[in-house]
Structures are given as C-alpha cells and as structure tokens.
Amino acid sequence: MKTKLALAAVLLLTCGLGASLEQPPGPRPLLPEGQPDGAAAYYLARRSTPDGREVDLYERYQRARRHLVRMPRFSTPRSIHQRRPLEARSAAGQWEPLGPGNIGGRTRALLIHPDDPAILYTAGVSGGIWKTEDGGQRWRPLADFLPNIAVGTLAMDPEDPSVLYAGTGEGHFRELVRGTGLPLRGAGIFKSEDAGETWQRLAATATDDFHWVNDLIVSQADSRRLYAATRSGVWRSLDAGASWTRVLATGQFGGCFDLVQRTDRAADALLVSCGTFVQASIHRNTAAESPQAWEQVFTEFGMGRTSLALAPSDQDIVYALSASYVPGPGGQFNGGLHAVFRSLRGGEPFSWSARVRNSNPVKLNTLLLSNPIIAHREECELGGTNFVSNLGWYTNVIAVDPLDPEVVWAGGVDLFRSDDGGVNWGPVSYWFSSPPSAHADQHAIRFHPGYDGGGNQTLFVAGDGGVWRSDNARAARPTGPTAVCDPGSSSVRWTPLNHNLGITQFYHGAPFPGGSAYLGGTQDNGTLLGRDDAGIDGWNRIWGGDGGYVAVNPLDPAIVYAESQGLALVKSTDGGQSFESAVEGIDEPRNNFLFIVPFTMDPSEPERLWIGGRTMWRTDDGASSWTRASPELTGTARISAIAVAPSDPQRVVAAS
C-alpha cells in the first residue's frame, strides 16, 4: 500500500523525527513511535556473549590500541620501517568524514563557556565530545582516541574553564521494568586540562562503580571537590578526581541521576535524585564536603525517575519533575508524568508540595512527559483516537528561568513552559513541525550566561536531535485544548546548531553504485541519505522511525530498501522519494523479529533478498512477495545477522 498521507500522518513517527531535518518532497510516512528501550536492548544484545555477559569493550579497545602502536609501518616506495607514536600518524589511514553533520543524535550533555559564550561543548551518547568556538556554526570533535565515546555528562571547573570532566556511560533506561539492560556502558570519568584538546581517564574511576556516570558537578566553593551521580550512588572527590569515596549508597532500585548545587553558600549544599524507574527519592546534604550524612528529604509512592532544578534567583526554591511508575490497570501515565513538585525551603523535609499531577483536570498539564500530539489526535482533528504514549523514564529534564523563579521549563518529548511556578503549562516546541521546531526527546536545558530576560533571552537545549537554540525563550506560548495542534500558536522559535556535528547513531548503511551517494538507518532520526555534492551538512531523511538496515539495487539504483523498527520493511522505486510496504507474504508475528530486523540483498541477484525473525524468509521478485525459507528456530532465538556468499548464492548463513 503506497504511502499517501497528509501532514497529520506524521503523528506516529518516532518522536520528533521531522523536526530537525529538511524533508524530501511528497507526503511523509505513518510509522510506529520510536522505542528507545527497544534500541537499548538491541545494542546490549550485540555486545553480549551467548551466556548474557557484557563484553568489556573498553579493555578490548585498549588492547587494540597497544597492538596498533607496536605494529610496524612500511613506506612501500622507500621500504622504510617506521615506528612513530600512534597519535603522530593517521592510525586509520586517510578517511574523509561524510556526515551527517546536520542531523544531530542523542545528546545528553551541554556546556557553555561562562566568559565566552561562543564556546560550547557537547557530547553524543555514541559520538564523543565536540566543541564549537563560533556559537554552533561549526563543531569539531575532541579526543578522537577517547577510549569510550558514550559520554552522558560534562562538567567545567568554575575557577578555570579550561579544566573539563566527562562522565561516560548512559544509565537512563528502565531495565528493572522491561528487562532491557543498560544500553551503553562507560569507562569512568575523563579529565582535560587544556580546554578539551587532550583527555586522561581518572584512574580511580576505572571500576564497576563508574560504568554509568549520570551526572557530574564541580564545587562552586572549591574546584578540587567533585561529585558524581552514578549507578552505584553518589561519589565525592576532594582532590580533583585523584581519589573517590562513596558518600551515598543506593538500595535495590539503584542509581543516582540528577545533582544540583546551591551557588550562594560557602559549603557544598547539594540535592540529588536517586532510584530508578520503580521508586525514586530526593536526598540533601547542606555540607556535602564534610562527613555529614545525606538525608532523604522527599519521596512518595509511584514516583519514578526524577529530575531537579534550582531557581538561580532564589535558591531556596527547588523544582522536581517526576515520572510515574504505576503499571497495569490504571497506569495510563506509567512512564509519563507523576507530578511536578516544589520546595520553598531549599528542599528540606516536609517542604515539598505538588504543583501539578497527572490527575490534573487540564489535559495539557498532564502531558509533560508524554507525546503530546498523539494524545490530541481528536482535538486536532487528525483522525484516529487519542492515546497517551509516555517517555519520562528516558527523556526528563527541568530548568528554571535565571531571573524569575515562577518561569519553569520542562522537557519530555516536547518542551513546555510554565509562567506560574509549575501550575499551568503550555508547549514551546512541536516535534512534528516544519519549518523546524526543536527535535524531540529532551535531555538538557541551558541558559546563556548573559541571559537577562529582555535583550538576551537565549536558551539552548540538547536531545535526540543534537543541539538547538532559541533567542526568544520568554515569548508567548499557547494554552488550552488545541495548544499542541498548531506550531504557529507558539511564538518561541528554534534554530538547529547541528553543523558538522557527527554524532548520529547508525544501525546500518550502504553506498549507491559509484560511492557518491550513501544511506543508512539511524536511532530516532530515520533513514538518512547523503551525497558528495550536497556535502557533510546536506543529508536528508527519506524514511522515518528508528531507521534500520538498508539496501540498494546495484543494477537499478532507483530501487532502494529501508526499514523502521520491527518488521517494517519498505521499498522505493524512485531513489527514496516515496516508499511502499514490502512485507507481503510474511505472516510471522511481529514480535518474532528483533527491534532492528536484519535483511540482506543477494550480491549475485539483487531481486533476491533475505530477512529473518524466528524464521528465514526469501523473496525472488524484489519483495513483491515473500516465502518461508526455513523451519522456526527453537527456544527464544531470533535472527540477528544474515550473509550470502558472493561466490555462491546457494550458500546463506543466518545467525541468532
């Protein structure tokens, strides 16, 4: 069935796919919503042993680097044996980056230089650390040889901005709820003393306790003091990272996520949210540099992952944005909003009150951590019925206007703003909008150091679509039952800062014949197409969802295959301008297939393709019809890789 849908059909795209991308001509496809937990499980399976143990990629990488240093190099014309240091030569040969530089990717960290705001640092969950010195007009990678590029948090020394810290690993997935495991393991904390040009791992963090570093802060009172929120609790260093002591351990639900500190005290007055998606709590220490114990100051039943923010202009005011954990019947908001809480007394016990809950009679106020547009299909007259799709366990961030403690920002799938202290909310971004609004799935909100609420209203956000900026953060935003329907109803405007920012997460890719064009499937950014003549910043999305495997017919490059998550294979006969479903004849249940379904084209006969779930399937007519080609696998195994022998198309290998 050919895709012939109006703009409304984009509603079921993975959250925000179209927001950051130039769209191809023609209608946009209707696809299932993105599933970051499915992506996590897929990544974990690919780096685990058959008995379920995760491979230590850091140590394997280090061994490979040591081996590379020892390898001899020869200059063929002169036959000269060379042993130059690894960093002094191009260890990987002469490679040219192709991009995409304009798409972005999952980004959880963003720093702004306090004295020169044109200097920003960001980090992709699978793209390492990047720096811009012109406000985001062009980024460049730092530390290409960083042993782990799953960077989830960055911190800057307030006394010396050239000193930076990077925490690796991403521990923001609800493995206790869905059994998906943790997606991207880190390798500790890294430090730079030259504005990010070189990095060294802090030796004391080379332990299991620092495999997932979720947040880092440097003391405003003494920059030798560092605090890290990890999957094993809160850790403190009094000597700039040389040694660490755990000062707050977590229980069975494990993990601390969000650290905030007061900047108006000589002592380190800190708050932290701990607990995963089943039960969370907030803890406080008014002198965290001392032996003083941490105190639990707030929790309640059903309170899941929680993010924190202090009001810079009145640091007695603290906000908390909590996801819900109420599964089963009555759990409409499971993973969505639980509540926004506020304390007016620095977070002390019995000072917290709910500003808004998911039981609020105003529907819009309940959707801060849900996909707002698909919850308003009926109100927006888009066809279909409303349903609530929640991502608060994955995308959950809150921030307070530097000058007004009543102006609060919340980031879930989209961005919302409250102008009355968190009681009422209105949308300020629309992930489905074109021209662009901020890409979906928010992970960081940062205000410009010179923000004054008038001439300077600049705000930066980072999420699954890289880095974005608004220059009118206080502009009017809508409220009411149709506020999410029309992107034009919000006056807040967004500009993408993804220029040469190569942090997009690819699952698979393939070149067109000749190699001057190429495409691949990506996490939360669909299937992307790049060309030499368009350059690194000229990529386009040609299909939505979480993009997966791709293939190009070498005899007729207008025939292109792509997919989104699950069994959602599609075919184009016009080079990717339009697609139609290509799964006719496959009657195997969708849940028999992996999140990213492997398929491959026979190199001897491009009309023949293979795809697998718990059964192998074959087509001999370019995916017009499929036939079952194998018995079903036993147990719970599912096909994860397929290869066809180039020299003998009768030989096909499928692995699970």
XYZ file of C-alpha atoms in Angstrom, residues 100-476:
377
model
C 25.647 13.700 8.503
C 26.743 16.927 10.089
C 23.261 18.491 10.061
C 21.158 15.840 11.791
C 22.474 15.546 15.324
C 21.953 12.499 17.502
C 21.209 11.529 21.088
C 22.858 14.242 23.193
C 22.710 14.398 26.988
C 25.456 16.925 27.778
C 25.937 20.609 27.001
C 28.346 23.181 28.486
C 28.674 26.903 27.770
C 31.861 28.812 28.493
C 30.960 31.444 31.137
C 33.254 34.156 29.739
C 32.990 33.393 26.025
C 29.513 32.012 25.246
C 30.507 31.352 21.636
C 32.412 28.365 23.034
C 30.173 25.379 23.702
C 30.895 21.733 24.407
C 28.507 18.898 23.773
C 28.663 15.120 23.809
C 26.793 12.423 21.962
C 25.876 9.179 23.636
C 27.704 7.394 20.828
C 29.640 10.296 19.354
C 32.141 11.510 21.924
C 32.896 15.129 22.822
C 32.579 18.074 20.416
C 33.421 21.772 20.626
C 32.340 24.905 18.806
C 34.027 28.286 19.074
C 31.530 30.205 16.965
C 28.243 29.554 18.728
C 27.418 26.345 16.879
C 28.145 27.406 13.299
C 30.688 24.620 13.112
C 31.670 21.856 15.542
C 34.808 19.778 15.694
C 35.459 16.513 17.514
C 37.704 16.375 20.566
C 39.657 13.330 21.704
C 39.231 11.035 18.721
C 41.146 8.435 20.716
C 38.931 8.672 23.797
C 38.584 5.021 24.798
C 34.856 5.350 25.369
C 32.639 7.724 23.404
C 29.398 7.070 25.295
C 29.533 10.433 27.077
C 26.464 11.310 29.126
C 27.578 14.273 31.213
C 30.122 17.110 31.142
C 31.304 19.469 33.898
C 33.517 22.562 33.911
C 35.792 23.917 36.627
C 34.197 27.244 37.707
C 37.628 28.684 38.534
C 39.352 27.521 35.351
C 37.080 26.850 32.335
C 39.899 25.029 30.545
C 39.512 22.177 33.022
C 36.739 19.822 31.970
C 35.365 16.489 33.136
C 33.434 13.913 31.119
C 31.378 11.116 32.612
C 30.836 8.078 30.409
C 28.020 5.572 30.141
C 24.287 6.090 29.836
C 22.273 4.673 32.712
C 18.863 6.196 31.965
C 16.950 3.100 30.883
C 14.279 1.200 32.792
C 15.947 -2.168 32.857
C 14.101 -3.133 36.038
C 10.776 -2.600 34.307
C 11.251 -4.130 30.893
C 14.383 -6.197 31.363
C 16.151 -4.372 28.567
C 19.511 -3.988 30.275
C 21.641 -0.858 30.191
C 22.362 0.394 26.696
C 25.819 1.931 26.654
C 28.368 1.139 29.335
C 31.031 3.698 30.097
C 34.597 3.508 31.304
C 34.744 6.031 34.134
C 35.452 9.769 34.257
C 37.895 11.565 31.962
C 39.598 14.911 32.578
C 41.026 17.590 30.306
C 43.225 20.466 31.437
C 43.594 22.105 28.020
C 40.019 23.028 27.060
C 39.248 19.564 25.742
C 42.175 19.020 23.397
C 43.507 16.024 25.344
C 41.878 13.739 27.900
C 43.033 11.286 30.529
C 40.932 8.808 32.455
C 40.884 9.382 36.202
C 42.494 6.155 37.368
C 40.326 5.874 40.470
C 37.214 5.658 38.285
C 38.385 2.542 36.417
C 35.950 0.412 38.427
C 32.459 -1.044 38.061
C 31.112 1.795 40.204
C 31.783 4.265 37.379
C 30.474 2.295 34.409
C 27.444 4.596 34.290
C 28.151 8.202 35.321
C 24.845 10.048 35.060
C 25.821 13.480 36.383
C 28.912 15.427 37.448
C 29.351 18.726 39.247
C 32.365 20.702 40.428
C 32.038 22.582 43.704
C 31.476 26.307 43.286
C 33.327 26.862 46.575
C 36.404 24.727 45.903
C 37.091 23.296 42.471
C 39.106 20.435 43.934
C 35.827 18.970 45.128
C 33.856 16.892 42.640
C 30.623 14.931 42.933
C 29.421 12.160 40.654
C 25.972 10.561 40.490
C 26.398 7.011 39.229
C 24.515 3.739 39.088
C 26.063 2.861 42.454
C 25.307 6.104 44.301
C 26.919 9.496 44.902
C 30.712 9.695 44.933
C 32.898 12.561 46.172
C 36.460 13.558 45.376
C 38.345 16.122 47.459
C 41.449 16.104 45.257
C 40.268 16.978 41.728
C 39.406 13.380 40.885
C 42.530 11.578 42.072
C 40.568 9.584 44.654
C 36.874 8.980 45.314
C 34.670 7.998 48.246
C 31.074 6.861 48.026
C 29.044 9.175 50.254
C 25.543 7.946 49.387
C 24.788 4.330 48.516
C 21.611 3.290 46.750
C 19.372 0.348 47.511
C 17.840 -2.339 45.377
C 16.429 0.098 42.838
C 19.891 1.556 42.395
C 21.369 4.590 40.814
C 21.523 8.335 41.306
C 20.726 10.570 38.374
C 20.479 14.319 38.859
C 22.730 16.519 41.022
C 22.163 20.236 41.736
C 24.118 22.579 43.989
C 23.499 25.955 45.532
C 25.935 28.607 44.407
C 25.131 31.045 47.218
C 26.763 29.075 50.049
C 30.364 28.554 51.122
C 29.619 24.923 51.860
C 28.581 22.403 49.215
C 24.795 22.376 49.598
C 23.617 19.644 47.226
C 20.469 17.816 46.238
C 20.344 14.553 44.318
C 17.597 12.346 42.922
C 18.153 8.624 43.306
C 16.259 5.479 42.467
C 15.368 4.165 39.074
C 12.019 3.988 37.402
C 10.252 1.911 40.042
C 10.758 4.183 43.059
C 12.740 7.400 43.342
C 13.635 9.729 46.189
C 15.348 13.082 46.735
C 18.300 13.461 49.132
C 20.047 16.532 50.512
C 23.328 17.433 52.149
C 23.938 21.017 53.272
C 27.698 20.444 53.705
C 28.496 17.596 51.356
C 32.249 18.182 51.604
C 32.111 17.154 55.279
C 31.374 13.785 56.938
C 27.786 14.943 57.389
C 25.329 12.261 56.279
C 22.915 12.693 53.406
C 19.253 12.976 54.334
C 16.284 11.702 52.365
C 14.013 14.727 52.076
C 11.206 13.535 49.810
C 9.614 10.523 48.187
C 6.134 9.173 47.606
C 4.512 6.093 46.135
C 4.542 5.931 42.340
C 7.355 8.460 41.985
C 9.768 7.251 39.310
C 12.732 8.894 37.613
C 13.053 12.475 38.862
C 14.978 15.483 37.578
C 15.842 18.538 39.691
C 16.368 22.284 39.215
C 17.192 25.200 41.497
C 15.899 28.699 40.836
C 19.103 30.748 40.286
C 17.477 33.960 41.507
C 16.156 32.397 44.731
C 17.955 29.194 45.572
C 15.588 28.286 48.368
C 13.208 27.334 45.542
C 13.689 23.843 44.127
C 11.623 22.040 41.487
C 11.394 18.321 40.785
C 9.890 16.694 37.698
C 8.924 13.077 38.382
C 7.868 10.313 36.034
C 5.211 7.849 37.134
C 5.547 4.184 37.930
C 2.056 2.718 38.115
C 1.893 -0.264 35.737
C -1.129 -2.337 34.865
C -4.766 -1.226 35.069
C -5.000 2.444 35.854
C -1.430 3.035 34.733
C -2.251 5.298 31.799
C 0.679 7.518 32.767
C 3.135 4.742 33.593
C 6.398 6.312 32.408
C 4.655 9.657 31.909
C 4.081 12.463 34.380
C 3.739 11.653 38.050
C 3.971 15.237 39.305
C 5.920 18.477 39.378
C 6.942 19.238 42.963
C 8.305 22.399 44.554
C 10.062 23.273 47.771
C 10.336 26.864 49.014
C 12.800 25.965 51.780
C 15.812 24.611 49.965
C 14.416 21.118 49.673
C 14.248 20.399 53.382
C 11.908 17.628 54.608
C 8.158 18.344 54.650
C 8.621 21.377 52.419
C 7.614 19.718 49.134
C 4.223 20.168 47.515
C 2.815 19.081 44.160
C 2.273 21.915 41.713
C 0.614 19.665 39.157
C -0.150 15.933 38.948
C -1.247 13.602 36.185
C -4.745 13.777 37.674
C -4.989 17.478 36.826
C -8.284 18.314 35.059
C -6.422 20.276 32.352
C -5.264 17.622 29.922
C -2.331 19.650 28.602
C -0.832 19.890 32.094
C -0.620 16.098 32.346
C 1.447 15.516 29.186
C 4.833 16.976 30.095
C 6.496 13.558 29.743
C 4.235 12.137 27.034
C 3.945 12.565 23.284
C 1.502 15.487 23.288
C 0.269 15.496 19.700
C -0.840 11.864 19.578
C -2.704 12.426 22.834
C -4.645 15.152 20.963
C -5.456 13.411 17.709
C -9.172 14.009 18.221
C -8.910 17.612 19.420
C -6.627 18.416 16.489
C -8.950 16.594 14.037
C -6.144 14.415 12.767
C -8.013 11.153 12.559
C -7.761 8.158 14.848
C -8.233 8.093 18.584
C -6.215 9.695 21.343
C -3.737 7.653 23.307
C -1.032 8.503 25.813
C 2.492 7.405 24.943
C 4.994 8.059 27.733
C 8.761 8.543 27.734
C 9.514 10.109 31.120
C 11.785 7.254 32.090
C 14.011 8.234 29.137
C 13.545 11.951 28.451
C 13.071 14.023 31.601
C 14.630 17.431 32.357
C 13.555 20.584 34.208
C 15.074 24.090 34.412
C 14.191 27.473 35.935
C 14.500 30.897 34.335
C 17.625 32.616 35.774
C 15.680 35.748 36.742
C 12.164 34.562 37.566
C 11.572 31.527 39.809
C 7.986 31.307 38.563
C 9.073 30.592 34.969
C 9.862 26.898 34.694
C 10.832 24.722 31.715
C 10.102 21.016 31.397
C 11.500 18.762 28.699
C 9.980 15.439 27.722
C 9.141 14.523 24.158
C 8.490 18.245 23.589
C 9.375 21.327 25.610
C 6.821 23.032 27.867
C 6.948 26.254 29.878
C 5.054 27.334 32.967
C 4.785 31.001 33.906
C 3.095 30.423 37.270
C 5.503 28.236 39.184
C 4.643 24.922 37.588
C 0.849 25.012 37.956
C -0.113 25.513 34.310
C 1.891 24.620 31.214
C 1.992 25.374 27.511
C 4.031 23.875 24.667
C 7.008 25.756 23.255
C 8.234 23.125 20.786
C 6.476 20.848 18.292
C 8.497 17.852 17.191
C 6.408 17.306 14.048
C 6.746 20.892 12.833
C 8.293 22.136 9.623
C 9.868 24.716 9.437
C 11.814 23.249 12.285
C 10.999 23.287 15.906
C 13.304 21.635 18.418
C 13.759 17.925 17.764
C 12.018 15.569 20.150
C 13.253 13.861 23.309
C 14.858 16.486 25.519
C 17.866 15.734 27.739
C 19.474 19.091 28.633
C 18.339 22.733 29.018
C 20.925 25.511 29.435
C 20.554 29.299 29.606
C 23.020 31.709 28.010
C 25.431 33.170 30.634
C 24.278 36.669 29.644
C 20.560 35.887 29.824
C 18.663 38.944 31.072
C 15.091 38.099 30.103
C 14.948 41.061 27.708
C 17.613 41.727 25.119
C 19.126 38.335 25.794
C 16.579 35.510 26.010
C 18.850 32.814 24.604
C 18.301 29.231 25.653
C 19.992 26.038 24.449
C 18.572 22.530 24.509
C 20.066 19.154 23.653
C 18.283 15.915 22.879
C 17.891 13.162 20.331
C 18.313 15.675 17.513
C 21.521 17.298 18.718
C 21.726 20.943 19.868
C 19.134 23.703 19.322
C 18.866 27.372 20.323
C 16.015 29.767 20.991
C 16.616 33.518 21.094
C 13.169 34.410 22.469
C 12.683 31.985 25.334
C 10.162 34.272 27.073
C 7.923 34.721 24.022
C 4.244 33.897 24.282
